[in-house]
Structure formats: C-alpha cells, structure tokens
mmCIF file of C-alpha atoms in Angstrom:
data_model
loop_
_atom_site.group_PDB
_atom_site.id
_atom_site.type_symbol
_atom_site.label_atom_id
_atom_site.label_comp_id
_atom_site.label_asym_id
_atom_site.label_seq_id
_atom_site.Cartn_x
_atom_site.Cartn_y
_atom_site.Cartn_z
ATOM 1 C CA VAL A 209 -26.150 -4.914 15.435
ATOM 2 C CA GLU A 210 -22.430 -4.922 15.446
ATOM 3 C CA GLY A 211 -22.717 -4.917 11.688
ATOM 4 C CA ILE A 212 -23.148 -1.421 12.031
ATOM 5 C CA ASN A 213 -19.158 -0.993 13.270
ATOM 6 C CA ASP A 214 -18.002 -3.731 10.640
ATOM 7 C CA CYS A 215 -19.621 -3.106 7.380
ATOM 8 C CA ALA A 216 -18.376 -0.940 4.831
ATOM 9 C CA GLU A 217 -21.339 1.377 4.345
ATOM 10 C CA VAL A 218 -24.151 2.351 6.870
ATOM 11 C CA LEU A 219 -27.441 3.468 5.029
ATOM 12 C CA VAL A 220 -30.517 4.708 6.421
ATOM 13 C CA ALA A 221 -33.839 4.105 4.458
ATOM 14 C CA ALA A 222 -36.331 6.766 5.451
ATOM 15 C CA LEU A 223 -39.950 7.842 4.324
ATOM 16 C CA MET A 224 -39.775 11.420 3.252
ATOM 17 C CA ASP A 225 -41.967 14.120 4.542
ATOM 18 C CA ASP A 226 -44.980 15.445 2.924
ATOM 19 C CA ARG A 227 -45.183 11.859 1.019
ATOM 20 C CA GLU A 228 -48.975 11.463 1.038
ATOM 21 C CA ARG A 229 -49.160 13.334 -2.347
ATOM 22 C CA HIS A 230 -46.356 11.278 -3.805
ATOM 23 C CA ILE A 231 -47.600 7.480 -3.218
ATOM 24 C CA PHE A 232 -50.154 6.170 -5.175
ATOM 25 C CA GLY A 233 -52.843 4.629 -3.315
ATOM 26 C CA ARG A 234 -51.984 5.609 -0.065
ATOM 27 C CA ARG A 235 -55.021 7.049 0.408
ATOM 28 C CA THR A 236 -56.918 4.012 0.505
ATOM 29 C CA LEU A 237 -53.898 1.661 1.895
ATOM 30 C CA PRO A 238 -51.789 3.897 4.106
ATOM 31 C CA GLU A 239 -49.180 1.215 4.278
ATOM 32 C CA MET A 240 -48.270 1.489 0.628
ATOM 33 C CA ASP A 241 -45.188 3.940 1.264
ATOM 34 C CA MET A 242 -43.846 1.172 3.838
ATOM 35 C CA ALA A 243 -44.679 -1.441 1.205
ATOM 36 C CA SER A 244 -42.911 0.190 -1.322
ATOM 37 C CA LEU A 245 -39.590 1.067 0.934
ATOM 38 C CA SER A 246 -39.683 -2.613 1.799
ATOM 39 C CA CYS A 247 -39.598 -3.728 -1.617
ATOM 40 C CA ALA A 248 -36.767 -1.274 -2.627
ATOM 41 C CA ILE A 249 -34.898 -2.824 0.509
ATOM 42 C CA GLN A 250 -35.374 -6.424 -0.568
ATOM 43 C CA ASN A 251 -34.252 -5.269 -4.376
ATOM 44 C CA LEU A 252 -30.855 -3.974 -2.866
ATOM 45 C CA TRP A 253 -30.479 -7.261 -0.792
ATOM 46 C CA LEU A 254 -30.886 -9.421 -3.597
ATOM 47 C CA ALA A 255 -28.652 -7.163 -5.857
ATOM 48 C CA SER A 256 -26.195 -7.134 -2.874
ATOM 49 C CA ARG A 257 -25.940 -10.913 -2.503
ATOM 50 C CA ALA A 258 -25.747 -11.300 -6.495
ATOM 51 C CA GLU A 259 -22.543 -8.948 -6.311
ATOM 52 C CA GLY A 260 -21.187 -11.225 -3.241
ATOM 53 C CA LEU A 261 -21.906 -8.425 -0.716
ATOM 54 C CA GLY A 262 -23.768 -9.080 2.638
ATOM 55 C CA MET A 263 -26.485 -6.545 3.834
ATOM 56 C CA GLY A 264 -27.871 -6.559 7.119
ATOM 57 C CA TRP A 265 -31.116 -4.737 8.222
ATOM 58 C CA VAL A 266 -30.863 -3.249 11.837
ATOM 59 C CA SER A 267 -34.244 -2.495 13.281
ATOM 60 C CA LEU A 268 -33.233 -1.930 16.788
ATOM 61 C CA PHE A 269 -33.126 1.949 17.116
ATOM 62 C CA GLU A 270 -35.386 4.746 18.304
ATOM 63 C CA PRO A 271 -36.810 6.092 15.088
ATOM 64 C CA GLN A 272 -37.311 9.667 16.529
ATOM 65 C CA ALA A 273 -33.744 9.845 17.933
ATOM 66 C CA LEU A 274 -32.185 8.770 14.546
ATOM 67 C CA ALA A 275 -34.282 11.120 12.616
ATOM 68 C CA ASP A 276 -32.949 13.935 15.230
ATOM 69 C CA LEU A 277 -29.536 12.819 14.681
ATOM 70 C CA LEU A 278 -29.910 13.074 10.859
ATOM 71 C CA GLY A 279 -31.679 16.181 10.816
ATOM 72 C CA LEU A 280 -34.597 14.723 8.890
ATOM 73 C CA PRO A 281 -37.692 17.175 8.329
ATOM 74 C CA VAL A 282 -40.704 16.933 10.468
ATOM 75 C CA GLY A 283 -42.731 14.028 9.124
ATOM 76 C CA ALA A 284 -39.959 11.955 7.621
ATOM 77 C CA LYS A 285 -39.413 8.744 9.474
ATOM 78 C CA PRO A 286 -36.335 6.558 9.252
ATOM 79 C CA LEU A 287 -37.589 2.943 9.000
ATOM 80 C CA ALA A 288 -34.366 0.659 8.360
ATOM 81 C CA VAL A 289 -30.470 0.899 8.981
ATOM 82 C CA LEU A 290 -28.800 -1.035 6.404
ATOM 83 C CA CYS A 291 -25.342 -2.677 6.916
ATOM 84 C CA LEU A 292 -23.672 -3.201 3.631
ATOM 85 C CA GLY A 293 -20.639 -4.651 2.553
ATOM 86 C CA PRO A 294 -18.249 -7.536 1.907
ATOM 87 C CA VAL A 295 -18.566 -10.562 4.112
ATOM 88 C CA LYS A 296 -16.163 -13.519 4.800
ATOM 89 C CA GLU A 297 -18.650 -16.116 4.024
ATOM 90 C CA PHE A 298 -22.704 -16.452 4.147
ATOM 91 C CA TYR A 299 -24.357 -18.497 6.192
ATOM 92 C CA PRO A 300 -25.387 -22.016 4.924
ATOM 93 C CA ALA A 301 -29.172 -21.520 6.230
ATOM 94 C CA PRO A 302 -31.074 -18.494 7.842
ATOM 95 C CA MET A 303 -29.189 -17.464 10.869
ATOM 96 C CA LEU A 304 -32.461 -17.459 12.722
ATOM 97 C CA VAL A 305 -32.585 -21.456 12.089
ATOM 98 C CA LEU A 306 -29.062 -21.816 12.939
ATOM 99 C CA GLU A 307 -29.045 -20.093 16.302
ATOM 100 C CA GLY A 308 -32.538 -22.220 17.319
ATOM 101 C CA TRP A 309 -34.687 -18.736 17.216
ATOM 102 C CA ALA A 310 -36.965 -20.274 14.745
ATOM 103 C CA GLN A 311 -37.638 -23.266 12.692
ATOM 104 C CA ALA A 312 -38.184 -23.626 8.786
ATOM 105 C CA ARG A 313 -41.686 -24.088 7.665
ATOM 106 C CA PRO A 314 -42.924 -25.880 4.479
ATOM 107 C CA LEU A 315 -43.908 -23.602 1.827
ATOM 108 C CA SER A 316 -47.364 -25.491 1.686
ATOM 109 C CA GLU A 317 -48.117 -24.123 5.115
ATOM 110 C CA LEU A 318 -47.536 -20.544 3.980
ATOM 111 C CA LEU A 319 -49.332 -20.532 0.465
ATOM 112 C CA TYR A 320 -53.315 -20.855 0.372
ATOM 113 C CA GLU A 321 -55.240 -21.057 -2.690
ATOM 114 C CA ASN A 322 -58.415 -18.717 -3.163
ATOM 115 C CA TYR A 323 -59.266 -18.536 0.525
ATOM 116 C CA TRP A 324 -57.101 -18.338 3.900
ATOM 117 C CA GLY A 325 -56.251 -21.843 5.189
ATOM 118 C CA VAL A 326 -57.143 -23.702 2.149
ATOM 119 C CA SER A 327 -53.665 -25.436 0.678
ATOM 120 C CA GLN A 328 -53.106 -26.191 -2.998
#
C-alpha cells in the first residue's frame, strides 16, 4: 500500500457506467466486464515489466468512497488502484512466497485435462 506514495503514477481502473450494452457476452456471463478489465491490467503489468517498470495492484480501498472522491458517474465502479513506476530492483521470487504468506505450487496441481481433478 505504501507504493501509492512512492510510485511515479497512480492509475485507477474502473468499470464504466451503462456498460451492459457495450460488453459482448455480459448478458449470459455478467463477469465479462471484470474479466476484460483484469486482462487489460495484466497486459499493462507485463508491458511495464518488459520496460523495467514496477507495478502493484492495490485492492485495499472502499469502492464507493473512491468513486465519490473521483466523481465517477452512478453505475461506474473502481476495481483497482495501480501503482506504476521505476523500482530499484525486482523480487527474486513472488513476494507472498518470500514473506511466507503462501507456498509455490507445482503447475501440475493447477492444470486438469477434460475434467476437474484429472491431471495430465
């Protein structure tokens, strides 16, 4: 969270108001707008890293309070606060693993073939 104070740029990624008519597939899968925004954020993250920039995704905020602060229209929803900018160095491994919050899992535990729980 301290990255908000330290980064070069703070970006807020939000879903627009009246988005239902613009997102293909949202009538059958309402999450498609969130999925599309998540893909855009990942692409920005990968491009940033390729350019030697760091990016962090802050999710510790109250969405309506941030929407009010930014004057977003009714129906719009902020989903991410992104901290972007130069960093002194990158972690040698995922921070959650280094800090002991999580353990890396083999990819074979996460990929299934044809049916849930059936590994390749």
